[in-house]
Amino acid sequence: MLALKELLGSKLKFSLIALIIGLVVSLTMLMSAMSEGLVTGMTGAKGTLAADALVFQGDTQLALERSLLTTADMETIRRTPGVREVYGVGHAMISVEAGGEVFDARVFGLGGRFDQLPIVAGSSGPPGPGEAIVDVTAEAEGLAVGDTVPLTPIDRELKIIAFTEGRRYVMTPAFYVDMVTWADLYVASALRGEVAEDSGGSPATQSASLEGGASIAAVDLTAGTTVDDLAAELEPAFEVTTPAEAAEAGNGMPVMVLAVNAIQVVSLLIGALVIGVFFYIMTLNKTGQIAAVKALGASDGYLYRQLLLQIIVLVSAAAFIGIALALGSGSSMPPTMAFDPQVGRWLISLAAVYLMALVGSLFSLRSILSIDPATALDRAEH
Amino acid sequence: MRMLEVRNISKHYGHGRTAVRALDDVSFSLEPGQLLAVLGPSGSGKTTLLSIIAGLLHPTEGEIVLGGRPIHLRSPREAAAFRRRYVGLVFQEHHLLPYLTARENLLLVPHLSGRITGRDRTRAKSLLAEFGLEERAGHRPAMLSGGERQRVAVARALMNEPEIMLVDEPTANLDTQHGNQVLELLRAQIHARAMTCVMVTHDTRMAEQADASLRLIDGRTAPTGA
């Protein structure tokens, strides 16, 4: 009764408190979503590859850019015990021209497994030679389904047949092509469009030599086989890992992930501290009232239950405000902005906020227990 | 209703040379329907006496007896239950909860005892009427005058039909007219309901209207008029 009556009786005060806590909640949510967005933008295309394991060339420290597997390598992997299915994944760096501007992008060749790409616009069929399914963030660069975009300076073109989502790499949109197109683009971009005299032939000849090869191999394992089993078979000639672990390797990702986690933890701690201190101060401000109610016969347990009820109502209102603000801010951000709200992470943030409010309430409980009801009568007189 | 006896109550703080004797061997007894005024300068032990009777403080020595049964050796939980059932407290600062209306402040007392019944609502309404606050029942303390607040505080103390009323400077923050009004209402209730009442006051004119008076100086009983 008292807790809710007090909330209703001081609507402005408690609305402002809920708003401030809501802003703190929103800050932790935004930090979480932007951190996740950064990781997704850096590694989405690699981390979401549909496979139990990824196999890289040996001594590449799981760097997609440095790995190249020959046809023989792919065959070795395919014949390894415990391997159920293998498809090649090619990677190349390209520059795309759109509306007079040039932006960087990444090409991913997929050995026929285009069904793993969520299509958000355009054709759902696999791309043919010279065609691409592109991450939807490329829309912000002025590209649309049906466009044929020139690649510079390699004198190639790709026709966009569909948009997918959540598939960026190193903050650039991924262009998914078939392996023949990938091999052509890989060689062309490696040679920057030039035919090197000592390169062993024309780009066409060299790309043909990549036939059956790939940058890395995506592997599905048979039941009962683990990634460690596969690694034991293939290392040290190859490096073996899961897509999730591969996503956090290379391109300075270990340091970035560490920094991102630290940002999230620090923002949560600051938020928690603010919330805990808020409730503690609220209790201190009510010392006189609490002493009087105790003098009238209220038990400590009753007063603590009222405090908890108030905290739950306030934090719930604050959580609602915080989520609404975070989602509102997120929806107003451009698609290229790193913002990827993860339900799991947000639930963890919310749980932490409730937990810290509870911890703050324990300090308040200590304060409630220490309030002497005799002070309601006492006027520094004995 | 039962007789209240205060027997040889002492309250000491600290030990040895630094010990403070807040109360020293204070005794009195009150028949039902009697109002005792406790007079004395600041620091004489008046509030300590009220706190001990209410169970908010333990006496160092002596006993408090209500109807022949000692009531002073109680745990904080038992003392709180005792206050809810048998004691009406009126503070110098009214200590009404600012977010509750006058009626809700009265209903706080049965709420703390468990739940509010229809009888409690009827009693709150009747008390507010007796104290001339019927029209102010839905107002919060901030919207009431000083006299009205103190009348609500007295009405709240009567909600649990107490056997003992403990009243701390009920008129200290009121002008003479409102002070007399509150005291008259209090006296009428005490006599009508045969409660015992201990009222701390600085005001000798208020004390003159009591059935008995007790003067404290440095924690000891002094002859009235000292």
Tab-separated table of N, CA, C and O in Angstrom, chain A residues 1-3 5-10 286 288-299 302 306 372-382, chain B residues 13 22 41-48 50-51 56-57 80 83-84 89 91-92 95 97-100 104 108 111-112 116 140 156 168-169 202:
chain	number	residue	atom	x	y	z
A	1	MET	N	0.835	-1.200	0.000
A	1	MET	CA	0.000	0.000	0.000
A	1	MET	C	0.876	1.258	0.000
A	1	MET	O	0.771	2.102	-0.867
A	2	LEU	N	1.769	1.332	1.011
A	2	LEU	CA	2.554	2.564	1.162
A	2	LEU	C	3.409	2.833	-0.069
A	2	LEU	O	3.494	3.971	-0.544
A	3	ALA	N	4.067	1.769	-0.580
A	3	ALA	CA	4.983	1.955	-1.704
A	3	ALA	C	4.255	2.550	-2.901
A	3	ALA	O	4.710	3.531	-3.502
A	5	LYS	N	1.257	3.977	-2.957
A	5	LYS	CA	0.674	5.288	-2.621
A	5	LYS	C	1.733	6.382	-2.753
A	5	LYS	O	1.462	7.478	-3.246
A	6	GLU	N	2.945	6.078	-2.303
A	6	GLU	CA	4.002	7.083	-2.382
A	6	GLU	C	4.355	7.369	-3.846
A	6	GLU	O	4.556	8.521	-4.231
A	7	LEU	N	4.399	6.300	-4.659
A	7	LEU	CA	4.689	6.497	-6.091
A	7	LEU	C	3.616	7.374	-6.738
A	7	LEU	O	3.924	8.305	-7.487
A	8	LEU	N	2.361	7.046	-6.421
A	8	LEU	CA	1.254	7.799	-7.029
A	8	LEU	C	1.162	9.205	-6.464
A	8	LEU	O	0.751	10.140	-7.154
A	9	GLY	N	1.562	9.345	-5.187
A	9	GLY	CA	1.466	10.652	-4.539
A	9	GLY	C	2.553	11.619	-4.972
A	9	GLY	O	2.424	12.829	-4.768
A	10	SER	N	3.640	11.104	-5.508
A	10	SER	CA	4.737	11.976	-5.956
A	10	SER	C	5.100	11.608	-7.401
A	10	SER	O	6.217	11.195	-7.681
A	286	LYS	N	14.210	9.621	3.636
A	286	LYS	CA	12.944	9.314	4.303
A	286	LYS	C	13.164	8.832	5.739
A	286	LYS	O	12.279	8.203	6.310
A	288	GLY	N	13.177	10.239	8.649
A	288	GLY	CA	12.188	10.708	9.618
A	288	GLY	C	10.872	9.969	9.470
A	288	GLY	O	10.286	9.506	10.471
A	289	GLN	N	10.415	9.833	8.226
A	289	GLN	CA	9.146	9.127	7.971
A	289	GLN	C	9.240	7.679	8.416
A	289	GLN	O	8.321	7.135	9.042
A	290	ILE	N	10.385	7.050	8.075
A	290	ILE	CA	10.544	5.629	8.411
A	290	ILE	C	10.561	5.450	9.931
A	290	ILE	O	9.940	4.526	10.468
A	291	ALA	N	11.248	6.358	10.627
A	291	ALA	CA	11.285	6.273	12.096
A	291	ALA	C	9.875	6.378	12.667
A	291	ALA	O	9.506	5.616	13.573
A	292	ALA	N	9.076	7.283	12.123
A	292	ALA	CA	7.707	7.466	12.635
A	292	ALA	C	6.861	6.231	12.383
A	292	ALA	O	6.123	5.773	13.269
A	293	VAL	N	6.973	5.664	11.162
A	293	VAL	CA	6.166	4.477	10.844
A	293	VAL	C	6.611	3.293	11.707
A	293	VAL	O	5.785	2.486	12.153
A	294	LYS	N	7.934	3.210	11.962
A	294	LYS	CA	8.405	2.146	12.859
A	294	LYS	C	7.863	2.370	14.273
A	294	LYS	O	7.474	1.418	14.958
A	295	ALA	N	7.841	3.625	14.709
A	295	ALA	CA	7.318	3.919	16.042
A	295	ALA	C	5.839	3.549	16.129
A	295	ALA	O	5.346	3.142	17.180
A	296	LEU	N	5.120	3.658	15.012
A	296	LEU	CA	3.702	3.294	15.007
A	296	LEU	C	3.511	1.774	14.990
A	296	LEU	O	2.391	1.300	15.106
A	297	GLY	N	4.619	1.030	14.796
A	297	GLY	CA	4.510	-0.422	14.889
A	297	GLY	C	4.866	-1.177	13.627
A	297	GLY	O	4.684	-2.401	13.577
A	298	ALA	N	5.389	-0.492	12.586
A	298	ALA	CA	5.760	-1.201	11.355
A	298	ALA	C	7.029	-2.003	11.605
A	298	ALA	O	7.952	-1.527	12.265
A	299	SER	N	7.083	-3.227	11.053
A	299	SER	CA	8.276	-4.056	11.217
A	299	SER	C	9.288	-3.695	10.132
A	299	SER	O	8.943	-3.114	9.102
A	302	TYR	N	8.335	-5.392	6.872
A	302	TYR	CA	7.279	-4.686	6.134
A	302	TYR	C	7.868	-3.523	5.343
A	302	TYR	O	7.571	-3.354	4.161
A	306	GLN	N	8.111	-2.938	1.200
A	306	GLN	CA	7.604	-1.733	0.518
A	306	GLN	C	8.689	-1.144	-0.384
A	306	GLN	O	8.431	-0.729	-1.508
A	372	ASP	N	16.449	4.228	14.244
A	372	ASP	CA	15.873	3.982	15.563
A	372	ASP	C	14.505	4.660	15.642
A	372	ASP	O	14.400	5.878	15.476
A	373	PRO	N	13.433	3.888	15.856
A	373	PRO	CA	12.111	4.513	15.902
A	373	PRO	C	11.993	5.564	17.003
A	373	PRO	O	11.160	6.460	16.933
A	374	ALA	N	12.873	5.449	18.028
A	374	ALA	CA	12.815	6.433	19.126
A	374	ALA	C	13.154	7.830	18.616
A	374	ALA	O	12.771	8.828	19.244
A	375	THR	N	13.859	7.921	17.449
A	375	THR	CA	14.221	9.254	16.934
A	375	THR	C	12.979	10.023	16.485
A	375	THR	O	13.028	11.234	16.320
A	376	ALA	N	11.860	9.297	16.253
A	376	ALA	CA	10.625	9.996	15.897
A	376	ALA	C	10.162	10.878	17.048
A	376	ALA	O	9.510	11.903	16.859
A	377	LEU	N	10.485	10.442	18.282
A	377	LEU	CA	10.131	11.227	19.462
A	377	LEU	C	11.274	12.138	19.900
A	377	LEU	O	11.061	13.222	20.423
A	378	ASP	N	12.495	11.617	19.655
A	378	ASP	CA	13.658	12.281	20.222
A	378	ASP	C	13.894	13.652	19.589
A	378	ASP	O	13.829	13.824	18.394
A	379	ARG	N	14.194	14.599	20.440
A	379	ARG	CA	14.584	15.927	19.941
A	379	ARG	C	15.898	16.295	20.609
A	379	ARG	O	16.050	17.332	21.207
A	380	ALA	N	16.873	15.330	20.500
A	380	ALA	CA	18.187	15.499	21.120
A	380	ALA	C	18.051	15.762	22.616
A	380	ALA	O	18.766	16.536	23.202
A	381	GLU	N	17.054	15.102	23.209
A	381	GLU	CA	16.814	15.304	24.636
A	381	GLU	C	16.801	13.949	25.321
A	381	GLU	O	16.319	12.979	24.759
A	382	HIS	N	17.365	13.879	26.480
A	382	HIS	CA	17.332	12.626	27.237
A	382	HIS	C	16.699	12.874	28.592
A	382	HIS	O	16.784	13.948	29.126
B	13	TYR	N	23.152	6.172	30.138
B	13	TYR	CA	23.945	6.019	28.910
B	13	TYR	C	25.411	6.067	29.298
B	13	TYR	O	25.819	6.916	30.097
B	22	ALA	N	19.984	9.702	32.218
B	22	ALA	CA	18.894	10.404	31.545
B	22	ALA	C	17.624	10.385	32.390
B	22	ALA	O	16.862	11.350	32.421
B	41	PRO	N	12.469	21.136	31.853
B	41	PRO	CA	13.224	21.821	30.806
B	41	PRO	C	13.793	20.831	29.777
B	41	PRO	O	13.744	19.623	30.003
B	42	SER	N	14.331	21.360	28.690
B	42	SER	CA	14.949	20.495	27.675
B	42	SER	C	16.065	19.697	28.327
B	42	SER	O	16.821	20.223	29.153
B	43	GLY	N	16.154	18.404	27.974
B	43	GLY	CA	17.212	17.565	28.507
B	43	GLY	C	16.889	16.996	29.873
B	43	GLY	O	17.751	16.362	30.504
B	44	SER	N	15.664	17.154	30.330
B	44	SER	CA	15.333	16.665	31.671
B	44	SER	C	14.923	15.199	31.672
B	44	SER	O	14.772	14.602	32.741
B	45	GLY	N	14.712	14.607	30.486
B	45	GLY	CA	14.385	13.174	30.413
B	45	GLY	C	12.944	12.881	30.053
B	45	GLY	O	12.520	11.727	30.091
B	46	LYS	N	12.184	13.914	29.671
B	46	LYS	CA	10.748	13.722	29.382
B	46	LYS	C	10.550	12.744	28.210
B	46	LYS	O	9.755	11.807	28.286
B	47	THR	N	11.283	13.003	27.138
B	47	THR	CA	11.105	12.165	25.944
B	47	THR	C	11.623	10.758	26.184
B	47	THR	O	11.057	9.775	25.670
B	48	THR	N	12.701	10.649	26.955
B	48	THR	CA	13.218	9.311	27.285
B	48	THR	C	12.141	8.520	28.020
B	48	THR	O	11.939	7.331	27.757
B	50	LEU	N	8.863	8.889	27.776
B	50	LEU	CA	7.841	8.470	26.801
B	50	LEU	C	8.341	7.281	25.990
B	50	LEU	O	7.603	6.319	25.739
B	51	SER	N	9.597	7.355	25.534
B	51	SER	CA	10.161	6.285	24.690
B	51	SER	C	10.202	4.965	25.439
B	51	SER	O	9.964	3.905	24.849
B	56	LEU	N	10.159	1.860	22.961
B	56	LEU	CA	11.168	2.255	21.980
B	56	LEU	C	12.565	2.228	22.599
B	56	LEU	O	13.566	2.158	21.891
B	57	LEU	N	12.640	2.298	23.908
B	57	LEU	CA	13.909	2.203	24.643
B	57	LEU	C	13.715	1.226	25.794
B	57	LEU	O	12.608	1.101	26.331
B	80	ALA	N	6.971	-3.625	18.961
B	80	ALA	CA	6.227	-3.052	17.831
B	80	ALA	C	4.789	-3.561	17.837
B	80	ALA	O	3.837	-2.796	17.625
B	83	ARG	N	2.876	-1.821	20.561
B	83	ARG	CA	2.470	-0.449	20.185
B	83	ARG	C	1.277	-0.478	19.232
B	83	ARG	O	0.357	0.325	19.341
B	84	ARG	N	1.337	-1.405	18.253
B	84	ARG	CA	0.219	-1.486	17.301
B	84	ARG	C	-1.101	-1.755	18.010
B	84	ARG	O	-2.136	-1.256	17.615
B	89	LEU	N	0.379	6.970	19.714
B	89	LEU	CA	1.516	7.901	19.805
B	89	LEU	C	1.190	9.194	19.054
B	89	LEU	O	0.744	9.160	17.902
B	91	PHE	N	3.241	12.609	18.000
B	91	PHE	CA	4.566	13.225	17.986
B	91	PHE	C	4.446	14.752	17.992
B	91	PHE	O	3.432	15.300	17.577
B	92	GLN	N	5.545	15.391	18.414
B	92	GLN	CA	5.553	16.862	18.351
B	92	GLN	C	5.435	17.317	16.893
B	92	GLN	O	4.614	18.159	16.567
B	95	HIS	N	4.337	14.022	11.936
B	95	HIS	CA	4.791	12.808	11.262
B	95	HIS	C	3.675	12.115	10.490
B	95	HIS	O	3.603	10.878	10.467
B	97	LEU	N	2.216	10.934	6.994
B	97	LEU	CA	2.898	10.626	5.732
B	97	LEU	C	2.364	11.577	4.658
B	97	LEU	O	1.148	11.655	4.437
B	98	PRO	N	3.261	12.308	4.006
B	98	PRO	CA	2.833	13.400	3.137
B	98	PRO	C	2.073	12.953	1.886
B	98	PRO	O	1.346	13.736	1.293
B	99	TYR	N	2.256	11.679	1.509
B	99	TYR	CA	1.605	11.207	0.276
B	99	TYR	C	0.266	10.522	0.555
B	99	TYR	O	-0.377	10.023	-0.370
B	100	LEU	N	-0.132	10.487	1.823
B	100	LEU	CA	-1.436	9.905	2.166
B	100	LEU	C	-2.404	11.014	2.550
B	100	LEU	O	-1.994	12.033	3.124
B	104	GLU	N	-6.379	8.272	4.851
B	104	GLU	CA	-5.406	7.191	4.659
B	104	GLU	C	-4.367	7.160	5.784
B	104	GLU	O	-3.882	6.088	6.161
B	108	LEU	N	-3.616	3.888	8.074
B	108	LEU	CA	-2.272	3.308	8.130
B	108	LEU	C	-2.132	2.404	9.361
B	108	LEU	O	-1.482	1.353	9.297
B	111	HIS	N	-3.673	-0.886	8.821
B	111	HIS	CA	-2.901	-1.504	7.726
B	111	HIS	C	-1.628	-2.155	8.279
B	111	HIS	O	-1.263	-3.268	7.882
B	112	LEU	N	-0.966	-1.463	9.203
B	112	LEU	CA	0.266	-2.010	9.781
B	112	LEU	C	-0.024	-3.244	10.631
B	112	LEU	O	0.850	-4.077	10.845
B	116	ILE	N	-7.089	-3.752	6.455
B	116	ILE	CA	-8.082	-2.729	6.792
B	116	ILE	C	-9.472	-3.333	6.605
B	116	ILE	O	-9.792	-3.846	5.527
B	140	ARG	N	-4.349	15.899	1.576
B	140	ARG	CA	-3.022	15.493	2.061
B	140	ARG	C	-2.546	16.511	3.102
B	140	ARG	O	-3.027	17.648	3.114
B	156	ARG	N	-5.282	9.759	14.443
B	156	ARG	CA	-4.549	8.547	14.034
B	156	ARG	C	-4.146	7.728	15.266
B	156	ARG	O	-4.244	6.500	15.267
B	168	ASP	N	3.574	13.779	22.765
B	168	ASP	CA	4.789	14.577	22.909
B	168	ASP	C	4.542	15.992	22.398
B	168	ASP	O	4.421	16.191	21.183
B	169	GLU	N	4.470	16.938	23.319
B	169	GLU	CA	4.307	18.355	22.964
B	169	GLU	C	3.256	18.558	21.873
B	169	GLU	O	3.557	19.055	20.791
B	202	HIS	N	6.031	21.619	27.624
B	202	HIS	CA	6.770	22.704	28.272
B	202	HIS	C	5.792	23.724	28.876
B	202	HIS	O	6.162	24.566	29.684
